[in-house]
């Protein structure tokens, strides 16, 4: 839905970390406790004003996602929660990250970009050619599966509205 920019990631209490993100989304209208997906991981808004919100990353989120490695000025994908009656224009994405994958390669193919990623062992049994997968919160169709590796193709529109075109070999993704 939007791209946000990390303002800070600082230590919290009890093993948590507090993440602050600037965004063009009007988050002031969302109630405290509302959900916001950040790179595909559903977080709870604990503080907000017109164009900024904060959320805590608990130990499980830190262990199962890439969010703990964010740095100030990093950009992230943002998605507000779906409301009953909203248009469904693609795959449903739950906001629960099943694992962290690693980009094996990225290859430009004309106006498109082919990405090959290595999925965690726990995710591999669920990879299906022509099935869907969310990468950093962006729902995509799997074009090829080879064991734990999968390939997706990014069309020009996806490249223009997401951060996925900047992925390189070795990058980690949710």
CSV table of C-alpha atoms in Angstrom, one decimal:
chain,number,residue,atom,x,y,z
A,1,UNK,CA,0.0,0.0,0.0
A,2,UNK,CA,2.8,2.4,0.8
A,3,UNK,CA,6.5,2.7,1.5
A,4,UNK,CA,7.7,3.9,4.9
A,5,UNK,CA,11.1,5.0,6.2
A,6,UNK,CA,12.6,3.7,9.4
A,7,UNK,CA,13.3,6.6,11.8
A,8,UNK,CA,14.7,4.5,14.7
A,9,UNK,CA,15.0,1.0,16.2
A,10,UNK,CA,15.9,1.2,19.8
A,11,UNK,CA,16.0,-1.3,22.8
A,12,UNK,CA,12.8,-1.7,24.7
A,13,UNK,CA,12.0,-3.6,27.9
A,14,UNK,CA,11.9,-7.4,28.3
A,15,UNK,CA,13.8,-8.1,25.1
A,16,UNK,CA,11.7,-6.0,22.8
A,17,UNK,CA,12.8,-3.3,20.4
A,18,UNK,CA,10.7,-0.1,19.6
A,19,UNK,CA,10.5,0.6,15.8
A,20,UNK,CA,9.5,4.1,14.6
A,21,UNK,CA,8.5,4.6,11.0
A,22,UNK,CA,7.6,7.7,9.0
A,23,UNK,CA,5.0,7.2,6.3
A,24,UNK,CA,2.7,9.1,3.9
A,25,UNK,CA,-0.2,7.0,5.2
A,26,UNK,CA,-2.6,8.9,7.5
A,27,UNK,CA,-2.0,6.7,10.6
A,28,UNK,CA,-3.4,9.3,13.0
A,29,UNK,CA,-6.9,8.1,12.1
A,30,UNK,CA,-6.0,4.5,13.1
A,31,UNK,CA,-6.7,3.6,16.8
A,32,UNK,CA,-3.9,2.6,19.1
A,33,UNK,CA,-3.7,-1.1,19.0
A,34,UNK,CA,-4.5,-1.2,15.2
A,35,UNK,CA,-2.4,-3.5,13.0
A,36,UNK,CA,0.2,-2.4,10.4
A,37,UNK,CA,2.1,-4.9,8.3
A,38,UNK,CA,5.8,-3.9,8.0
A,39,UNK,CA,7.6,-5.9,5.3
A,40,UNK,CA,4.8,-8.5,5.7
A,41,UNK,CA,5.0,-8.8,9.5
A,42,UNK,CA,1.9,-7.6,11.4
A,43,UNK,CA,2.7,-5.2,14.2
A,44,UNK,CA,0.6,-3.3,16.7
A,45,UNK,CA,0.6,0.5,16.6
A,46,UNK,CA,1.5,1.7,20.1
A,47,UNK,CA,2.0,5.4,19.3
A,48,UNK,CA,1.1,7.5,16.3
A,49,UNK,CA,0.7,10.9,14.8
A,50,UNK,CA,-0.2,12.1,11.4
A,51,UNK,CA,2.6,10.6,9.4
A,52,UNK,CA,4.5,8.4,11.9
A,53,UNK,CA,3.9,5.4,14.1
A,54,UNK,CA,5.7,3.2,16.6
A,55,UNK,CA,5.4,-0.5,17.3
A,56,UNK,CA,7.3,-3.0,19.5
A,57,UNK,CA,9.1,-6.0,18.1
A,58,UNK,CA,8.8,-8.9,20.5
A,59,UNK,CA,11.3,-11.7,20.8
A,60,UNK,CA,9.4,-13.9,18.4
A,61,UNK,CA,9.2,-11.2,15.7
A,62,UNK,CA,12.9,-10.5,16.2
A,63,UNK,CA,13.7,-14.3,15.8
A,64,UNK,CA,11.5,-15.0,12.8
A,65,UNK,CA,11.8,-11.9,10.6
A,66,UNK,CA,14.3,-9.5,9.2
A,67,UNK,CA,12.9,-6.5,11.2
A,68,UNK,CA,15.5,-6.6,13.9
A,69,UNK,CA,18.2,-5.7,11.4
A,70,UNK,CA,16.5,-2.5,10.1
A,71,UNK,CA,18.5,0.7,10.4
A,72,UNK,CA,17.5,4.4,10.3
A,73,UNK,CA,16.6,5.5,6.7
A,74,UNK,CA,15.9,1.9,5.6
A,75,UNK,CA,12.7,1.8,3.5
A,76,UNK,CA,9.9,-0.8,4.2
A,77,UNK,CA,6.6,-1.9,2.7
A,78,UNK,CA,3.5,-0.9,4.7
A,79,UNK,CA,0.0,-2.3,4.6
A,80,UNK,CA,-2.9,-1.2,6.8
A,81,UNK,CA,-5.3,-4.0,7.9
A,82,UNK,CA,-8.0,-5.1,5.5
A,83,UNK,CA,-11.5,-4.1,6.5
A,84,UNK,CA,-14.7,-6.0,5.8
A,85,UNK,CA,-16.0,-4.7,2.5
A,86,UNK,CA,-12.6,-3.7,1.1
A,87,UNK,CA,-11.8,-4.7,-2.5
A,88,UNK,CA,-9.8,-7.9,-2.7
A,89,UNK,CA,-7.5,-7.5,-5.7
A,90,UNK,CA,-5.0,-10.3,-5.3
A,91,UNK,CA,-3.9,-12.9,-2.8
A,92,UNK,CA,-4.8,-12.7,0.9
A,93,UNK,CA,-1.7,-12.1,3.0
A,94,UNK,CA,-2.1,-12.7,6.8
A,95,UNK,CA,0.8,-10.7,8.2
A,96,UNK,CA,2.4,-13.7,9.7
A,97,UNK,CA,5.9,-14.4,8.5
A,98,UNK,CA,6.7,-18.1,8.1
A,99,UNK,CA,10.5,-17.7,7.6
A,100,UNK,CA,13.4,-15.7,6.3
A,101,UNK,CA,14.6,-16.4,2.8
A,102,UNK,CA,17.7,-15.3,1.0
A,103,UNK,CA,18.1,-13.9,-2.5
A,104,UNK,CA,20.3,-16.2,-4.6
A,105,UNK,CA,20.3,-13.9,-7.7
A,106,UNK,CA,18.4,-11.1,-9.4
A,107,UNK,CA,18.5,-10.9,-13.2
A,108,UNK,CA,17.1,-8.1,-15.4
A,109,UNK,CA,15.0,-9.6,-18.3
A,110,UNK,CA,14.0,-6.6,-20.4
A,111,UNK,CA,11.5,-4.6,-18.3
A,112,UNK,CA,11.1,-7.4,-15.8
A,113,UNK,CA,13.3,-8.8,-13.0
A,114,UNK,CA,13.6,-12.5,-12.3
A,115,UNK,CA,14.4,-13.3,-8.6
A,116,UNK,CA,15.6,-16.6,-7.3
A,117,UNK,CA,15.3,-17.1,-3.5
A,118,UNK,CA,16.3,-19.9,-1.1
A,119,UNK,CA,13.5,-20.6,1.3
A,120,UNK,CA,13.9,-21.9,4.8
A,121,UNK,CA,13.6,-25.7,5.1
A,122,UNK,CA,10.4,-25.3,7.1
A,123,UNK,CA,8.8,-23.4,4.2
A,124,UNK,CA,10.0,-25.6,1.3
A,125,UNK,CA,7.1,-28.2,1.5
A,126,UNK,CA,4.6,-25.4,0.8
A,127,UNK,CA,6.2,-24.0,-2.3
A,128,UNK,CA,4.1,-24.8,-5.4
A,129,UNK,CA,4.6,-23.7,-9.0
A,130,UNK,CA,1.9,-21.1,-9.8
A,131,UNK,CA,1.2,-20.8,-6.1
A,132,UNK,CA,1.4,-17.6,-4.2
A,133,UNK,CA,4.1,-16.3,-1.8
A,134,UNK,CA,4.5,-13.0,0.0
A,135,UNK,CA,8.0,-11.5,-0.1
A,136,UNK,CA,8.5,-8.7,2.3
A,137,UNK,CA,4.7,-8.4,2.3
A,138,UNK,CA,4.3,-8.3,-1.5
A,139,UNK,CA,2.1,-11.1,-2.9
A,140,UNK,CA,3.7,-12.8,-5.9
A,141,UNK,CA,3.2,-15.9,-8.0
A,142,UNK,CA,5.9,-18.6,-7.9
A,143,UNK,CA,7.1,-19.4,-11.4
A,144,UNK,CA,9.5,-22.2,-10.6
A,145,UNK,CA,10.3,-24.4,-7.7
A,146,UNK,CA,13.5,-26.5,-7.3
A,147,UNK,CA,13.8,-28.0,-3.8
A,148,UNK,CA,14.1,-25.1,-1.4
A,149,UNK,CA,14.7,-22.5,-4.2
A,150,UNK,CA,11.9,-20.6,-6.0
A,151,UNK,CA,11.7,-18.1,-8.7
A,152,UNK,CA,9.4,-15.1,-9.2
A,153,UNK,CA,9.2,-12.5,-12.0
A,154,UNK,CA,8.6,-8.9,-11.2
A,155,UNK,CA,6.7,-6.9,-13.8
A,156,UNK,CA,7.3,-3.2,-14.4
A,157,UNK,CA,4.4,-2.1,-12.2
A,158,UNK,CA,5.6,-4.2,-9.3
A,159,UNK,CA,9.1,-2.8,-9.8
A,160,UNK,CA,7.7,0.8,-9.7
A,161,UNK,CA,5.6,0.5,-6.6
A,162,UNK,CA,7.7,-1.8,-4.4
A,163,UNK,CA,11.2,-2.0,-3.1
A,164,UNK,CA,11.8,-5.5,-4.5
A,165,UNK,CA,13.7,-4.2,-7.6
A,166,UNK,CA,16.5,-3.2,-5.2
A,167,UNK,CA,17.1,-6.8,-4.0
A,168,UNK,CA,20.5,-8.3,-4.6
A,169,UNK,CA,22.2,-11.7,-4.0
A,170,UNK,CA,22.6,-12.3,-0.3
A,171,UNK,CA,19.7,-10.0,0.8
A,172,UNK,CA,17.4,-11.5,3.4
A,173,UNK,CA,13.6,-11.2,3.0
A,174,UNK,CA,10.5,-12.1,5.0
